[in-house]
PDB file of C-alpha atoms in Angstrom:
ATOM      1  CA  UNK A   1      92.574  11.663  61.705  1.00  0.00           C
ATOM      2  CA  UNK A   2      90.781   8.545  62.881  1.00  0.00           C
ATOM      3  CA  UNK A   3      91.388   6.340  59.839  1.00  0.00           C
ATOM      4  CA  UNK A   4      92.757   2.789  59.937  1.00  0.00           C
ATOM      5  CA  UNK A   5      94.808   1.990  56.835  1.00  0.00           C
ATOM      6  CA  UNK A   6      94.318  -1.497  55.454  1.00  0.00           C
ATOM      7  CA  UNK A   7      96.196  -2.483  52.302  1.00  0.00           C
ATOM      8  CA  UNK A   8      95.050  -6.110  52.413  1.00  0.00           C
ATOM      9  CA  UNK A   9      92.261  -5.426  49.920  1.00  0.00           C
ATOM     10  CA  UNK A  10      94.832  -4.061  47.468  1.00  0.00           C
ATOM     11  CA  UNK A  11      97.392  -6.809  48.015  1.00  0.00           C
ATOM     12  CA  UNK A  12      94.763  -9.507  47.580  1.00  0.00           C
ATOM     13  CA  UNK A  13      93.694  -8.022  44.222  1.00  0.00           C
ATOM     14  CA  UNK A  14      97.066  -7.328  42.641  1.00  0.00           C
ATOM     15  CA  UNK A  15      96.027  -9.371  39.602  1.00  0.00           C
ATOM     16  CA  UNK A  16      93.443  -6.691  38.790  1.00  0.00           C
ATOM     17  CA  UNK A  17      96.069  -3.940  38.935  1.00  0.00           C
ATOM     18  CA  UNK A  18      98.546  -6.031  36.945  1.00  0.00           C
ATOM     19  CA  UNK A  19      95.994  -6.553  34.171  1.00  0.00           C
ATOM     20  CA  UNK A  20      95.402  -2.802  34.083  1.00  0.00           C
ATOM     21  CA  UNK A  21      99.140  -2.124  34.103  1.00  0.00           C
ATOM     22  CA  UNK A  22      99.627  -4.376  31.081  1.00  0.00           C
ATOM     23  CA  UNK A  23      97.058  -2.334  29.149  1.00  0.00           C
ATOM     24  CA  UNK A  24      98.791   0.881  30.241  1.00  0.00           C
ATOM     25  CA  UNK A  25     102.163  -0.433  29.073  1.00  0.00           C
ATOM     26  CA  UNK A  26     100.646  -1.531  25.764  1.00  0.00           C
ATOM     27  CA  UNK A  27      99.237   1.955  25.239  1.00  0.00           C
ATOM     28  CA  UNK A  28     102.513   3.589  26.238  1.00  0.00           C
ATOM     29  CA  UNK A  29     104.806   1.474  24.071  1.00  0.00           C
ATOM     30  CA  UNK A  30     102.586   1.725  20.991  1.00  0.00           C
ATOM     31  CA  UNK A  31     102.066   5.477  21.439  1.00  0.00           C
ATOM     32  CA  UNK A  32     105.822   5.983  21.792  1.00  0.00           C
ATOM     33  CA  UNK A  33     106.485   4.070  18.585  1.00  0.00           C
ATOM     34  CA  UNK A  34     103.962   6.289  16.806  1.00  0.00           C
ATOM     35  CA  UNK A  35     105.372   9.432  18.394  1.00  0.00           C
ATOM     36  CA  UNK A  36     109.000   8.623  17.630  1.00  0.00           C
ATOM     37  CA  UNK A  37     108.391   7.748  13.990  1.00  0.00           C
ATOM     38  CA  UNK A  38     105.754  10.328  13.071  1.00  0.00           C
ATOM     39  CA  UNK A  39     107.431  12.983  15.209  1.00  0.00           C
ATOM     40  CA  UNK A  40     110.547  12.862  13.057  1.00  0.00           C
ATOM     41  CA  UNK A  41     108.478  13.011   9.881  1.00  0.00           C
ATOM     42  CA  UNK A  42     106.483  15.995  11.107  1.00  0.00           C
ATOM     43  CA  UNK A  43     109.699  17.726  12.207  1.00  0.00           C
ATOM     44  CA  UNK A  44     111.056  17.388   8.679  1.00  0.00           C
ATOM     45  CA  UNK A  45     107.829  18.868   7.304  1.00  0.00           C
ATOM     46  CA  UNK A  46     108.074  21.859   9.671  1.00  0.00           C
ATOM     47  CA  UNK A  47     111.476  22.646   8.168  1.00  0.00           C
ATOM     48  CA  UNK A  48     110.256  22.205   4.598  1.00  0.00           C
ATOM     49  CA  UNK A  49     110.906  24.954   2.081  1.00  0.00           C
ATOM     50  CA  UNK A  50     107.353  24.504   0.745  1.00  0.00           C
ATOM     51  CA  UNK A  51     105.256  27.095   2.566  1.00  0.00           C
ATOM     52  CA  UNK A  52     101.856  25.280   2.674  1.00  0.00           C
ATOM     53  CA  UNK A  53     103.514  22.075   3.923  1.00  0.00           C
ATOM     54  CA  UNK A  54     105.429  23.965   6.595  1.00  0.00           C
ATOM     55  CA  UNK A  55     102.352  25.868   7.778  1.00  0.00           C
ATOM     56  CA  UNK A  56     100.073  22.816   7.917  1.00  0.00           C
ATOM     57  CA  UNK A  57     102.624  20.774   9.848  1.00  0.00           C
ATOM     58  CA  UNK A  58     103.196  23.634  12.285  1.00  0.00           C
ATOM     59  CA  UNK A  59      99.439  23.971  12.794  1.00  0.00           C
ATOM     60  CA  UNK A  60      99.275  20.250  13.568  1.00  0.00           C
ATOM     61  CA  UNK A  61     102.028  20.616  16.169  1.00  0.00           C
ATOM     62  CA  UNK A  62     100.525  23.695  17.777  1.00  0.00           C
ATOM     63  CA  UNK A  63      97.039  22.188  17.913  1.00  0.00           C
ATOM     64  CA  UNK A  64      98.159  19.148  19.885  1.00  0.00           C
ATOM     65  CA  UNK A  65     100.563  21.144  22.052  1.00  0.00           C
ATOM     66  CA  UNK A  66      98.063  23.874  22.892  1.00  0.00           C
ATOM     67  CA  UNK A  67      94.971  21.817  23.706  1.00  0.00           C
ATOM     68  CA  UNK A  68      94.562  19.591  26.786  1.00  0.00           C
ATOM     69  CA  UNK A  69      95.293  15.904  26.256  1.00  0.00           C
ATOM     70  CA  UNK A  70      92.037  14.978  27.952  1.00  0.00           C
ATOM     71  CA  UNK A  71      90.075  17.005  25.380  1.00  0.00           C
ATOM     72  CA  UNK A  72      91.949  15.308  22.542  1.00  0.00           C
ATOM     73  CA  UNK A  73      91.233  11.836  23.946  1.00  0.00           C
ATOM     74  CA  UNK A  74      87.539  12.523  24.457  1.00  0.00           C
ATOM     75  CA  UNK A  75      87.286  14.099  20.989  1.00  0.00           C
ATOM     76  CA  UNK A  76      88.837  11.053  19.322  1.00  0.00           C
ATOM     77  CA  UNK A  77      86.636   8.612  21.225  1.00  0.00           C
ATOM     78  CA  UNK A  78      83.340  10.400  20.690  1.00  0.00           C
ATOM     79  CA  UNK A  79      83.713  12.639  17.636  1.00  0.00           C
ATOM     80  CA  UNK A  80      85.708  10.502  15.190  1.00  0.00           C
ATOM     81  CA  UNK A  81      83.030   7.760  14.995  1.00  0.00           C
ATOM     82  CA  UNK A  82      80.308  10.356  14.446  1.00  0.00           C
ATOM     83  CA  UNK A  83      82.138  12.539  11.913  1.00  0.00           C
ATOM     84  CA  UNK A  84      83.988   9.888   9.916  1.00  0.00           C
ATOM     85  CA  UNK A  85      81.904   6.773  10.564  1.00  0.00           C
ATOM     86  CA  UNK A  86      85.029   5.022  11.835  1.00  0.00           C
ATOM     87  CA  UNK A  87      84.619   2.528  14.649  1.00  0.00           C
ATOM     88  CA  UNK A  88      87.709   0.891  16.102  1.00  0.00           C
ATOM     89  CA  UNK A  89      88.418  -0.734  19.434  1.00  0.00           C
ATOM     90  CA  UNK A  90      89.077   1.476  22.438  1.00  0.00           C
ATOM     91  CA  UNK A  91      92.735   0.514  22.909  1.00  0.00           C
ATOM     92  CA  UNK A  92      93.576   1.345  19.289  1.00  0.00           C
ATOM     93  CA  UNK A  93      91.754   4.648  19.626  1.00  0.00           C
ATOM     94  CA  UNK A  94      93.721   5.375  22.781  1.00  0.00           C
ATOM     95  CA  UNK A  95      96.967   4.619  20.966  1.00  0.00           C
ATOM     96  CA  UNK A  96      96.000   6.981  18.144  1.00  0.00           C
ATOM     97  CA  UNK A  97      95.075   9.819  20.503  1.00  0.00           C
ATOM     98  CA  UNK A  98      98.136   9.450  22.726  1.00  0.00           C
ATOM     99  CA  UNK A  99     100.413   8.805  19.748  1.00  0.00           C
ATOM    100  CA  UNK A 100      99.381  11.948  17.891  1.00  0.00           C
ATOM    101  CA  UNK A 101      99.731  14.020  21.043  1.00  0.00           C
ATOM    102  CA  UNK A 102     103.231  12.641  21.555  1.00  0.00           C
ATOM    103  CA  UNK A 103     104.024  13.183  17.864  1.00  0.00           C
ATOM    104  CA  UNK A 104     103.522  16.926  18.252  1.00  0.00           C
ATOM    105  CA  UNK A 105     105.805  17.208  21.281  1.00  0.00           C
ATOM    106  CA  UNK A 106     108.471  14.947  19.766  1.00  0.00           C
ATOM    107  CA  UNK A 107     108.338  16.930  16.532  1.00  0.00           C
ATOM    108  CA  UNK A 108     109.386  20.052  18.412  1.00  0.00           C
ATOM    109  CA  UNK A 109     112.270  18.178  20.040  1.00  0.00           C
ATOM    110  CA  UNK A 110     113.381  16.779  16.682  1.00  0.00           C
ATOM    111  CA  UNK A 111     113.049  20.149  14.970  1.00  0.00           C
ATOM    112  CA  UNK A 112     115.356  21.854  17.434  1.00  0.00           C
ATOM    113  CA  UNK A 113     117.890  19.050  17.006  1.00  0.00           C
ATOM    114  CA  UNK A 114     117.663  19.132  13.220  1.00  0.00           C
ATOM    115  CA  UNK A 115     118.362  22.856  13.208  1.00  0.00           C
ATOM    116  CA  UNK A 116     121.454  22.308  15.350  1.00  0.00           C
ATOM    117  CA  UNK A 117     123.055  19.778  12.982  1.00  0.00           C
ATOM    118  CA  UNK A 118     126.435  21.182  11.986  1.00  0.00           C
ATOM    119  CA  UNK A 119     126.426  22.809   8.563  1.00  0.00           C
ATOM    120  CA  UNK A 120     129.790  21.196   7.851  1.00  0.00           C
ATOM    121  CA  UNK A 121     128.220  17.742   8.046  1.00  0.00           C
ATOM    122  CA  UNK A 122     125.533  18.674   5.554  1.00  0.00           C
ATOM    123  CA  UNK A 123     128.096  20.199   3.189  1.00  0.00           C
ATOM    124  CA  UNK A 124     130.244  17.086   3.469  1.00  0.00           C
ATOM    125  CA  UNK A 125     127.285  14.827   2.672  1.00  0.00           C
ATOM    126  CA  UNK A 126     126.541  16.894  -0.441  1.00  0.00           C
ATOM    127  CA  UNK A 127     130.180  16.691  -1.471  1.00  0.00           C
ATOM    128  CA  UNK A 128     130.038  12.903  -1.090  1.00  0.00           C
ATOM    129  CA  UNK A 129     127.067  12.761  -3.416  1.00  0.00           C
ATOM    130  CA  UNK A 130     124.390  11.919  -0.841  1.00  0.00           C
ATOM    131  CA  UNK A 131     120.838  12.451  -2.016  1.00  0.00           C
ATOM    132  CA  UNK A 132     118.079  13.930   0.178  1.00  0.00           C
ATOM    133  CA  UNK A 133     117.017  10.515   1.491  1.00  0.00           C
ATOM    134  CA  UNK A 134     120.582   9.489   2.286  1.00  0.00           C
ATOM    135  CA  UNK A 135     121.259  12.793   4.049  1.00  0.00           C
ATOM    136  CA  UNK A 136     118.115  12.302   6.115  1.00  0.00           C
ATOM    137  CA  UNK A 137     118.917   8.711   7.098  1.00  0.00           C
ATOM    138  CA  UNK A 138     122.669   8.975   7.667  1.00  0.00           C
ATOM    139  CA  UNK A 139     123.196  12.571   8.799  1.00  0.00           C
ATOM    140  CA  UNK A 140     120.013  14.191  10.079  1.00  0.00           C
ATOM    141  CA  UNK A 141     118.308  11.241  11.812  1.00  0.00           C
ATOM    142  CA  UNK A 142     121.284  10.004  13.901  1.00  0.00           C
ATOM    143  CA  UNK A 143     122.135  13.530  15.038  1.00  0.00           C
ATOM    144  CA  UNK A 144     118.508  14.394  15.768  1.00  0.00           C
ATOM    145  CA  UNK A 145     118.044  11.242  17.847  1.00  0.00           C
ATOM    146  CA  UNK A 146     121.220  11.795  19.831  1.00  0.00           C
ATOM    147  CA  UNK A 147     120.574  15.458  20.560  1.00  0.00           C
ATOM    148  CA  UNK A 148     116.880  15.108  21.358  1.00  0.00           C
ATOM    149  CA  UNK A 149     117.053  11.853  23.350  1.00  0.00           C
ATOM    150  CA  UNK A 150     116.625  13.432  26.827  1.00  0.00           C
ATOM    151  CA  UNK A 151     113.507  15.293  25.692  1.00  0.00           C
ATOM    152  CA  UNK A 152     112.143  12.234  23.877  1.00  0.00           C
ATOM    153  CA  UNK A 153     112.526  10.147  27.035  1.00  0.00           C
ATOM    154  CA  UNK A 154     110.823  12.826  29.127  1.00  0.00           C
ATOM    155  CA  UNK A 155     107.975  12.988  26.612  1.00  0.00           C
ATOM    156  CA  UNK A 156     107.672   9.207  26.625  1.00  0.00           C
ATOM    157  CA  UNK A 157     107.403   9.091  30.416  1.00  0.00           C
ATOM    158  CA  UNK A 158     104.839  11.875  30.242  1.00  0.00           C
ATOM    159  CA  UNK A 159     102.772   9.752  27.854  1.00  0.00           C
ATOM    160  CA  UNK A 160     102.948   6.842  30.293  1.00  0.00           C
ATOM    161  CA  UNK A 161     101.497   9.104  32.956  1.00  0.00           C
ATOM    162  CA  UNK A 162      98.950  10.759  30.658  1.00  0.00           C
ATOM    163  CA  UNK A 163      97.675   7.351  29.570  1.00  0.00           C
ATOM    164  CA  UNK A 164      95.681   7.367  32.843  1.00  0.00           C
ATOM    165  CA  UNK A 165      93.298   9.764  31.100  1.00  0.00           C
ATOM    166  CA  UNK A 166      91.909   6.986  28.899  1.00  0.00           C
ATOM    167  CA  UNK A 167      90.200   5.590  31.997  1.00  0.00           C
ATOM    168  CA  UNK A 168      87.647   8.375  31.492  1.00  0.00           C
ATOM    169  CA  UNK A 169      86.499   6.706  28.272  1.00  0.00           C
ATOM    170  CA  UNK A 170      86.355   3.225  29.821  1.00  0.00           C
ATOM    171  CA  UNK A 171      89.673   1.841  28.580  1.00  0.00           C
ATOM    172  CA  UNK A 172      90.591  -0.749  31.195  1.00  0.00           C
ATOM    173  CA  UNK A 173      94.067   0.535  31.991  1.00  0.00           C
ATOM    174  CA  UNK A 174      95.780   0.813  35.375  1.00  0.00           C
ATOM    175  CA  UNK A 175      93.785   3.869  36.430  1.00  0.00           C
ATOM    176  CA  UNK A 176      90.494   2.265  35.400  1.00  0.00           C
ATOM    177  CA  UNK A 177      91.416  -0.910  37.313  1.00  0.00           C
ATOM    178  CA  UNK A 178      92.299   1.168  40.369  1.00  0.00           C
ATOM    179  CA  UNK A 179      89.031   3.075  40.197  1.00  0.00           C
ATOM    180  CA  UNK A 180      87.033  -0.165  39.921  1.00  0.00           C
ATOM    181  CA  UNK A 181      88.955  -1.764  42.768  1.00  0.00           C
ATOM    182  CA  UNK A 182      88.463   1.280  44.994  1.00  0.00           C
ATOM    183  CA  UNK A 183      84.713   1.128  44.354  1.00  0.00           C
ATOM    184  CA  UNK A 184      84.517  -2.586  45.126  1.00  0.00           C
ATOM    185  CA  UNK A 185      86.640  -2.547  48.283  1.00  0.00           C
ATOM    186  CA  UNK A 186      85.640   0.870  49.645  1.00  0.00           C
ATOM    187  CA  UNK A 187      89.361   1.566  50.108  1.00  0.00           C
ATOM    188  CA  UNK A 188      90.094   4.511  47.777  1.00  0.00           C
ATOM    189  CA  UNK A 189      93.046   5.852  49.776  1.00  0.00           C
ATOM    190  CA  UNK A 190      94.929   2.552  49.772  1.00  0.00           C
ATOM    191  CA  UNK A 191      94.018   1.736  46.172  1.00  0.00           C
ATOM    192  CA  UNK A 192      94.939   5.056  44.621  1.00  0.00           C
ATOM    193  CA  UNK A 193      98.094   5.216  46.742  1.00  0.00           C
ATOM    194  CA  UNK A 194      99.135   1.862  45.279  1.00  0.00           C
ATOM    195  CA  UNK A 195      98.286   3.072  41.758  1.00  0.00           C
ATOM    196  CA  UNK A 196     100.292   6.259  42.269  1.00  0.00           C
ATOM    197  CA  UNK A 197     103.271   4.264  43.533  1.00  0.00           C
ATOM    198  CA  UNK A 198     103.162   2.017  40.466  1.00  0.00           C
ATOM    199  CA  UNK A 199     103.235   5.034  38.146  1.00  0.00           C
ATOM    200  CA  UNK A 200     106.036   6.595  40.191  1.00  0.00           C
ATOM    201  CA  UNK A 201     108.242   3.495  40.383  1.00  0.00           C
ATOM    202  CA  UNK A 202     108.039   2.736  36.658  1.00  0.00           C
ATOM    203  CA  UNK A 203     108.619   6.363  35.644  1.00  0.00           C
ATOM    204  CA  UNK A 204     111.523   6.749  38.076  1.00  0.00           C
ATOM    205  CA  UNK A 205     113.218   3.494  37.081  1.00  0.00           C
ATOM    206  CA  UNK A 206     112.952   4.221  33.351  1.00  0.00           C
ATOM    207  CA  UNK A 207     114.290   7.764  33.803  1.00  0.00           C
ATOM    208  CA  UNK A 208     117.219   6.548  35.898  1.00  0.00           C
ATOM    209  CA  UNK A 209     118.083   3.745  33.464  1.00  0.00           C
ATOM    210  CA  UNK A 210     118.100   6.125  30.506  1.00  0.00           C
ATOM    211  CA  UNK A 211     120.165   8.666  32.433  1.00  0.00           C
ATOM    212  CA  UNK A 212     122.669   5.964  33.377  1.00  0.00           C
ATOM    213  CA  UNK A 213     122.888   4.748  29.786  1.00  0.00           C
ATOM    214  CA  UNK A 214     123.393   8.310  28.536  1.00  0.00           C
ATOM    215  CA  UNK A 215     126.264   8.848  30.986  1.00  0.00           C
ATOM    216  CA  UNK A 216     127.718   5.421  30.243  1.00  0.00           C
ATOM    217  CA  UNK A 217     127.888   5.932  26.498  1.00  0.00           C
ATOM    218  CA  UNK A 218     128.540   9.659  26.421  1.00  0.00           C
ATOM    219  CA  UNK A 219     131.660  10.320  24.368  1.00  0.00           C
ATOM    220  CA  UNK A 220     134.587  11.373  26.533  1.00  0.00           C
ATOM    221  CA  UNK A 221     136.088  14.745  25.778  1.00  0.00           C
ATOM    222  CA  UNK A 222     139.619  14.742  24.401  1.00  0.00           C
TER     223      UNK A 222
END
């Protein structure tokens, strides 16, 4: 291969990539907030004793889990304004699309954790006079968070990586910035290598920090 690598064009335009990275982080953090909160709510609905509620919530989960994220993003950006006459800025639309996708995956993680909550704890909460809301806040939620944390973190990192898809609908995230920079500098190999390394480093560091924290605060067996 007779190709001379030159990363100067990338290094001299790091401000462009940083601006894109900030948009990516904004999308990721906001989508994770949506996914963590709504995911727990949807998980509770999937375990509801009311049949229509349970079926509708399960259909929501399966729809977002069984269709490609790129299709969901494009549908939200192009179909929602046409069908519902709703026009919002592109970043907010990206947060909605990514957040709902993450909600479905987090709901499955929460649901499995909710079902594994010890029956003794639920019986004890009833004996103590806890109402449904109190049982949810003080028994179900803490246990569900603790048991599903590894999966929630994995899903969150996946959303960070999937956020690159919004570049297809002209959201100026890290991937969009990289694509623009590659076009301007005629250095696609160097540019997209730098973009890939940024995604890798952030994902790896976050995963390692969470893993360390989980080991650090894991209860010791007696």
